[in-house]
Coordinates of C-alpha atoms in Angstrom, one line a residue:
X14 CA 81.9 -151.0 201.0
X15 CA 84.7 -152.6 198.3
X16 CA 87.6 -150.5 197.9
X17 CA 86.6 -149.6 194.2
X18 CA 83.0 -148.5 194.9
X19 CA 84.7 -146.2 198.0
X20 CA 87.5 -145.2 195.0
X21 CA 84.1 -144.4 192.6
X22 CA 82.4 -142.2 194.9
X23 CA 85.2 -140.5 196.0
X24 CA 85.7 -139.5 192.4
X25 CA 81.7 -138.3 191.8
X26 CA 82.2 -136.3 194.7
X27 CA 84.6 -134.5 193.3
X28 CA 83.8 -131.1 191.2
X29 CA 84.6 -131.4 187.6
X30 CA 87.4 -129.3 186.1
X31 CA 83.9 -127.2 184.6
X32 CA 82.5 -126.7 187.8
X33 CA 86.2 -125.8 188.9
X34 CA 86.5 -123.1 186.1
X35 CA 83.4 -121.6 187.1
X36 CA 84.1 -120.9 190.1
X37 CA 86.5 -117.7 188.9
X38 CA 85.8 -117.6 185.4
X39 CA 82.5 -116.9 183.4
X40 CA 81.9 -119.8 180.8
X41 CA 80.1 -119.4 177.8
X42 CA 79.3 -121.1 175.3
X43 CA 80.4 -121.1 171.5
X44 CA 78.3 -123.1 169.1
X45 CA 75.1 -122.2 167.0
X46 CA 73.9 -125.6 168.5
X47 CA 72.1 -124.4 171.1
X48 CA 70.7 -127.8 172.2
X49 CA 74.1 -128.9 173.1
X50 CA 74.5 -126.5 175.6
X51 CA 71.3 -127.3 178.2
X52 CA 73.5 -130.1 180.2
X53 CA 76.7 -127.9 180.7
X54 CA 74.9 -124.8 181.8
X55 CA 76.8 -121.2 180.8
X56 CA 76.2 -117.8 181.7
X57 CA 76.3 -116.6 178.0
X58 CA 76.7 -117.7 174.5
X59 CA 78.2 -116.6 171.0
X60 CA 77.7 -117.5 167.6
X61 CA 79.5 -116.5 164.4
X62 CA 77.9 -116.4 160.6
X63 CA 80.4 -119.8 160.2
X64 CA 78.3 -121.3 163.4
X65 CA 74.8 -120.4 162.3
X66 CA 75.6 -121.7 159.0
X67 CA 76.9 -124.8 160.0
X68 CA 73.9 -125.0 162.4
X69 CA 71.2 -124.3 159.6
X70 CA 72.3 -127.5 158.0
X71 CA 71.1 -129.4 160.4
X72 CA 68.0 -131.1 161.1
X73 CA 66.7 -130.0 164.1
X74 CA 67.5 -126.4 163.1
X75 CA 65.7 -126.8 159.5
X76 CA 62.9 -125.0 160.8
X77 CA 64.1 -122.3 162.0
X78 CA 65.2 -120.7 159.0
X79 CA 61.6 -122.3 157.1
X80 CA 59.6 -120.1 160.2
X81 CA 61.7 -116.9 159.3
X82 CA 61.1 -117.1 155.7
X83 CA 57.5 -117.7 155.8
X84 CA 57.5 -115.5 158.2
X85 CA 58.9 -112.5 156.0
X86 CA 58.2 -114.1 152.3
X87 CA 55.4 -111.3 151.6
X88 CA 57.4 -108.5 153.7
X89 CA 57.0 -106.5 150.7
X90 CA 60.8 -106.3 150.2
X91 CA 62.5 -108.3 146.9
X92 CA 65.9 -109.4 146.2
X93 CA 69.1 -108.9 148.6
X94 CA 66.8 -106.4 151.0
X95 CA 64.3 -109.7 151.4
X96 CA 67.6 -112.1 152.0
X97 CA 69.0 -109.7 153.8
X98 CA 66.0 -109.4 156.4
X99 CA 65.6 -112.7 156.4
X100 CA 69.2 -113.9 157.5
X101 CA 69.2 -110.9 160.1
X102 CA 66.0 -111.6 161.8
X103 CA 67.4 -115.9 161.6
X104 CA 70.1 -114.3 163.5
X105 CA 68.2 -112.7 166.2
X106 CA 65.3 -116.1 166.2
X107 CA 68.6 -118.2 167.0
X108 CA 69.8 -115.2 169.9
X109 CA 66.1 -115.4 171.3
X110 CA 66.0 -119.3 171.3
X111 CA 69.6 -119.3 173.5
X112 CA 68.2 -116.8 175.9
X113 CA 66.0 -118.9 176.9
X114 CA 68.4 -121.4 178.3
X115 CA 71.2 -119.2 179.2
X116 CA 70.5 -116.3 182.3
X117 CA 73.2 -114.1 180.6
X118 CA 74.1 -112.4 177.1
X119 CA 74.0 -113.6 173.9
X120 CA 76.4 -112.7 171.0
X121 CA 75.0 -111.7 167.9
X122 CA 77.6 -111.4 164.8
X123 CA 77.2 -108.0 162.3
X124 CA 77.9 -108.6 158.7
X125 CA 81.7 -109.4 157.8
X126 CA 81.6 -107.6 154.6
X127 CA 81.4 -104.2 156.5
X128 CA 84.9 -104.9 158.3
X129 CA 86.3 -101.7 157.2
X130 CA 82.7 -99.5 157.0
X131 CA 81.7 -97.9 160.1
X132 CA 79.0 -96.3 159.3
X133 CA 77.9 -99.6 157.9
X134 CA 78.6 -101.5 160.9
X135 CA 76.7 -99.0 163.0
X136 CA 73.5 -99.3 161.2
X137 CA 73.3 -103.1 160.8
X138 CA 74.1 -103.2 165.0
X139 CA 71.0 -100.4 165.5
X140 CA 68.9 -103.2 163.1
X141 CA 69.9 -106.0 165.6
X142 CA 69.6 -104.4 168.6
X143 CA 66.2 -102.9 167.2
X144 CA 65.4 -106.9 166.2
X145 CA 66.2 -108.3 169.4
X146 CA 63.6 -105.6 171.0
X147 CA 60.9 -106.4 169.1
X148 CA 60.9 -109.8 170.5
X149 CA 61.0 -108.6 174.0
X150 CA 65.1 -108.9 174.7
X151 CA 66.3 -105.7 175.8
X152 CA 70.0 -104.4 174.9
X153 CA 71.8 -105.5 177.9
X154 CA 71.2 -109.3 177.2
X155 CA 72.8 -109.1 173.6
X156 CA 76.1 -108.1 172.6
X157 CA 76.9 -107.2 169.2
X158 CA 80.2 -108.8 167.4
X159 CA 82.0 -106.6 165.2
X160 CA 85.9 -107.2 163.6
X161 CA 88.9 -105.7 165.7
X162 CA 89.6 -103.3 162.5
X163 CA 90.5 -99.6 163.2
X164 CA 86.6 -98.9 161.3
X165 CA 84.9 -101.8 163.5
X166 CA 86.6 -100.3 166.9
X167 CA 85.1 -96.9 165.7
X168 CA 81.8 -98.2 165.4
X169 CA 81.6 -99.8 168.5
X170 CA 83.2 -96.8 170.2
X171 CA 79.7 -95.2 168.9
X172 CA 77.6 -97.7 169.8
X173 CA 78.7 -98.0 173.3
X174 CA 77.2 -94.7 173.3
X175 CA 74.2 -95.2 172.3
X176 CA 74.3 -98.3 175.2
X177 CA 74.6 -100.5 172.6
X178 CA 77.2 -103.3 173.8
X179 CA 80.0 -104.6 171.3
X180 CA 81.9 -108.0 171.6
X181 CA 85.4 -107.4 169.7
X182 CA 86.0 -110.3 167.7
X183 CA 88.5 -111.1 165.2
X184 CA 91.1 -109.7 167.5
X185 CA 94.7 -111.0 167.6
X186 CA 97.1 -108.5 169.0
X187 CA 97.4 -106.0 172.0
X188 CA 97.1 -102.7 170.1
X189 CA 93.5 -104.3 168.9
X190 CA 93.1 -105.1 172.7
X191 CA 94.0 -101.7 173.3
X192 CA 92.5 -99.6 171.3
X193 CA 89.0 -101.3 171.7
X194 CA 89.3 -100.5 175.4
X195 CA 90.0 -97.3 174.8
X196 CA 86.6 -97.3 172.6
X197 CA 84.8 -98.9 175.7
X198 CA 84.0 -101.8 174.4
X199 CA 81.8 -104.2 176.8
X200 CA 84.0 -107.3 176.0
X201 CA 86.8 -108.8 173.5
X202 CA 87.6 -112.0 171.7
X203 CA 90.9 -112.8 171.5
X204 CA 91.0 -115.9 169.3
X205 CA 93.8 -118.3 171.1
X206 CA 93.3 -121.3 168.9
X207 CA 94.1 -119.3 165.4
X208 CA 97.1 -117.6 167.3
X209 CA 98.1 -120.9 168.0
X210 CA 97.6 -122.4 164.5
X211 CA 99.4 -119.8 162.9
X212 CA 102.9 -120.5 165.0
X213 CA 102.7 -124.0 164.4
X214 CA 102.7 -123.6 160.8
X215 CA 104.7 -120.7 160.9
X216 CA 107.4 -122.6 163.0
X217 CA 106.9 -126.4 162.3
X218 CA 106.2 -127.3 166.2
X219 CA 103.6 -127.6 168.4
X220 CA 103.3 -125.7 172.0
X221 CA 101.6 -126.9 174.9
X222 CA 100.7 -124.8 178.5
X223 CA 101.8 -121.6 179.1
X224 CA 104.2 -121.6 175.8
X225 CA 101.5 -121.6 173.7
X226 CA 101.5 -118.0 171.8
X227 CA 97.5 -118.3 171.6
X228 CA 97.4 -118.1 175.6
X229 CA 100.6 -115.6 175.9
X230 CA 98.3 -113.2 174.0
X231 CA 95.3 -113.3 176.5
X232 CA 97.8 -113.5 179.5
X233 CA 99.5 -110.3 177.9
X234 CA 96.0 -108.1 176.9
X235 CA 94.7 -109.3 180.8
X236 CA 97.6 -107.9 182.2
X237 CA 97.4 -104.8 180.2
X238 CA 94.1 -104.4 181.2
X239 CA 94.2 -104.7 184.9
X240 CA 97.2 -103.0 185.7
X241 CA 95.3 -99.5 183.9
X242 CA 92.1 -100.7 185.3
X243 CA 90.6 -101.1 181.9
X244 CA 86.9 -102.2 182.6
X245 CA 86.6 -103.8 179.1
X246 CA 86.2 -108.0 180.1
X247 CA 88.4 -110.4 178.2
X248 CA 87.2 -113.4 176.8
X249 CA 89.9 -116.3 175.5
X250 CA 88.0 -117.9 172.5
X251 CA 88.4 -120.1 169.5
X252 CA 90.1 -123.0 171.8
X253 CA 91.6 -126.1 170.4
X254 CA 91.9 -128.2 173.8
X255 CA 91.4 -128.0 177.2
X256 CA 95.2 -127.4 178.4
X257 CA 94.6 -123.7 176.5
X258 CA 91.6 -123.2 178.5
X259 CA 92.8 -124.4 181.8
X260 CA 96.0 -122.6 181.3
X261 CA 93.8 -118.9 181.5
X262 CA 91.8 -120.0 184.3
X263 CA 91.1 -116.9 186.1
X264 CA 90.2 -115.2 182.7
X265 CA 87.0 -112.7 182.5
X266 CA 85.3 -115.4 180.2
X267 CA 86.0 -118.7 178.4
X268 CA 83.8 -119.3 175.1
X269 CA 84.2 -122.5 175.0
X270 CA 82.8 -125.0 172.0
X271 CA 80.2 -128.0 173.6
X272 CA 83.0 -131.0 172.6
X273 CA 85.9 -129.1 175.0
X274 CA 82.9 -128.1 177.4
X275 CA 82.0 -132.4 177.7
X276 CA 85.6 -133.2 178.1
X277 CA 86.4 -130.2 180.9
X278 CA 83.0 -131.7 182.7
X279 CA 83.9 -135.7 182.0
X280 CA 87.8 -135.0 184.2
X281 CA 87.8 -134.5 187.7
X282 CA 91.4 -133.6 188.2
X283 CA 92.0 -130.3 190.0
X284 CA 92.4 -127.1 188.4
X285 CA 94.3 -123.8 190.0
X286 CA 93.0 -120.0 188.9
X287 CA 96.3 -119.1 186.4
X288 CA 94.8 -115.3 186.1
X289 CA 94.1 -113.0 188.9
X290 CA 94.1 -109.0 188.7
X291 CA 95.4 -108.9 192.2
X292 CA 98.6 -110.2 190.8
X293 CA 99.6 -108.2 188.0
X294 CA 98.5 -104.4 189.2
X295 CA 102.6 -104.5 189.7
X296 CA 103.6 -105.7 186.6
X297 CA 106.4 -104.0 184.4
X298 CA 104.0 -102.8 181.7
X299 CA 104.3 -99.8 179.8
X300 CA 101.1 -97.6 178.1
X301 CA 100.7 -97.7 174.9
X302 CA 100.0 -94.3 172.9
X303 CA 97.6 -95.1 170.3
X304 CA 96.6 -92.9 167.6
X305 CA 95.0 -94.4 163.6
X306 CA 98.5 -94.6 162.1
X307 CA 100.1 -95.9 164.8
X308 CA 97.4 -98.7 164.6
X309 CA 97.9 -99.4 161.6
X310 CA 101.1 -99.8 161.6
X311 CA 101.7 -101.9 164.6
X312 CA 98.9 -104.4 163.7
X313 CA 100.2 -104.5 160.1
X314 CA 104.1 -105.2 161.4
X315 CA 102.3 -108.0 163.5
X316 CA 102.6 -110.9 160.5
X317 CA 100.1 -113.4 162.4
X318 CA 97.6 -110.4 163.8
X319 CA 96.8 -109.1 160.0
X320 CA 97.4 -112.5 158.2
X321 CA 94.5 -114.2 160.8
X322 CA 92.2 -111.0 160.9
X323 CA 92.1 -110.9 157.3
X324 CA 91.7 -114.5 156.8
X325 CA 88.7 -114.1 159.9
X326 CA 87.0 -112.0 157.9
X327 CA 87.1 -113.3 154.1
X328 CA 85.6 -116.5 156.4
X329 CA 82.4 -115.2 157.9
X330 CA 81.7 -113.0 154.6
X331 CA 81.9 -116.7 152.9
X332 CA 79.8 -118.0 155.1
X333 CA 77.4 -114.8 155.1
X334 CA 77.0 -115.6 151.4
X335 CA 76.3 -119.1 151.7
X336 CA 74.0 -118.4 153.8
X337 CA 72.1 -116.1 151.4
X338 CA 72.3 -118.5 148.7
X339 CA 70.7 -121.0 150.6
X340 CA 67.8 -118.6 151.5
X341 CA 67.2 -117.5 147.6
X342 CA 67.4 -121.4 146.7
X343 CA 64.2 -121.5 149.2
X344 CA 62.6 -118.5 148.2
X345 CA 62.7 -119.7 144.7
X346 CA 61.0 -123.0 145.8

């Protein structure tokens, strides 16, 4: 055998830095493109209204949304209650059809628009969940997405209750880390990409590894978490290259978008586990007393947390009415 062939093999031998990840970290998968997702293989996935949106514009997906609304165009109901049931059950038909590839949990986003309504946010996660069960998914495979706002971290806190399991998205700073553990949240999002976006242009530079404020964040929430034995999981989102997402190896989860997914499973270099809750049940880390104002206050002196949730949020309810406007235009037709 020719020293390059023996050089080849050795290298297909080798587990990609994917395979690596998985072996301590759950991956899953972000995109509304579920086809994209079959050859990389995750335990879960999670959309968002700016995902689905995206994804309804394409071809493969057209159909989808043409099955829900003929489907649902003689429901009885008129006007926003027919849009409304038509984007919610598209929603849910796009959970069902990642199910069926994925063995784990899907994420399923509420409506943006009731960011700071709690009652709101309760009813439209009781209208998933009760979506989901009419096509045969039971509530431990979904997990509904609802903002890191003081309201949204009080509906989840009531939903958790009612075994309904919340994803905290939208969440950019430890007292939102803290106080949706408090709630019992199943699982948060804490967006390391727009963290890291909003210091670059905040400071004119760029960061790479473990400098990057976007990773700091999760490292700082994971260590909160495990040294109080918080059993809320922590999932890094919203990545921007692989370095982010190799640097919190070791996390919970990793939602991770199909392009950084193809370039994690194209490089064979070796990876080491950065996060482990064995090493920080000793860390110097001191409780933090959480009542609404101080909340408030804290994520509102926090410039990047309530700049990028606020931003977050005007983004999916933009999307959610996109979305609706593209349904009317076909009800029309």
């Amino acid at each position: 055998m020719s020293t390059a062939l023996a050089e080849e093999k050795k290298i297909e031998t080798k587990p990609s830095q994917l395979d690596q990840l998985k072996k301590f970290t759950k991956v899953v998968a972000d995109t509304g493109d579920f086809e994209s997702i079959k050859d990389f293989k995750p335990q879960d996935a999670t959309t968002n209204p700016s995902l689905i949106f995206a994804a309804t514009q394409k071809e493969q997906y057209a159909h989808l949304l043409e099955e829900v609304i003929a489907e649902r165009k003689n429901s009885g109901l008129s006007g926003p209650a027919q849009i409304e049931d038509i984007i919610e059950r598209l929603l849910v038909k796009f959970g069902c059809e990642m199910l069926k590839i994925i063995p784990g949990r899907v994420s399923t986003e509420t409506d943006a628009r009731y960011s700071f309504d709690t009652q709101g946010s309760i009813q439209k996660a009781r209208r998933l969940i009760e979506l989901y069960r009419e096509r045969g998914i039971g509530p431990d495979r979904v997990l509904i997405k609802i903002a890191s706002t003081w309201e949204g971290i009080n509906a989840a806190e009531q939903l958790q209750k009612e075994g309904i399991k919340c994803n905290m998205t939208l969440l950019f700073s430890l007292p939102q880390a803290v106080r949706a553990a408090e709630a019992k949240a199943q699982l948060i999002s804490p967006f390391v990409g727009r963290i890291y976006d909003w210091f670059k242009a905040a400071n004119k530079r760029d960061y790479t590894g473990a400098e990057d404020p976007g990773v700091q964040s999760v490292r700082e929430i994971y260590t909160y978490y495990k040294k109080f034995d918080y059993p809320t999981e922590v999932m890094g989102a919203s990545f921007r290259n692989t370095s982010q997402i190799l640097e919190l190896a070791g996390c919970d989860l990793l939602t991770i978008s199909p392009e950084l997914m193809e370039k994690l499973a194209a490089s064979h270099e070796p990876i080491e586990r950065k996060l482990d809750p064995a090493k920080v049940k000793d860390a110097d880390v001191k409780r933090l007393e959480l009542d609404e104002k101080t909340f408030r206050y804290l994520v509102n002196d926090d410039a990047m947390a309530t700049e990028k949730t606020a931003e977050g949020i005007r983004k999916f309810a933009a999307d959610i009415v996109k979305l609706e406007k593209v349904v009317a235009g076909k009800l029309k037709s």
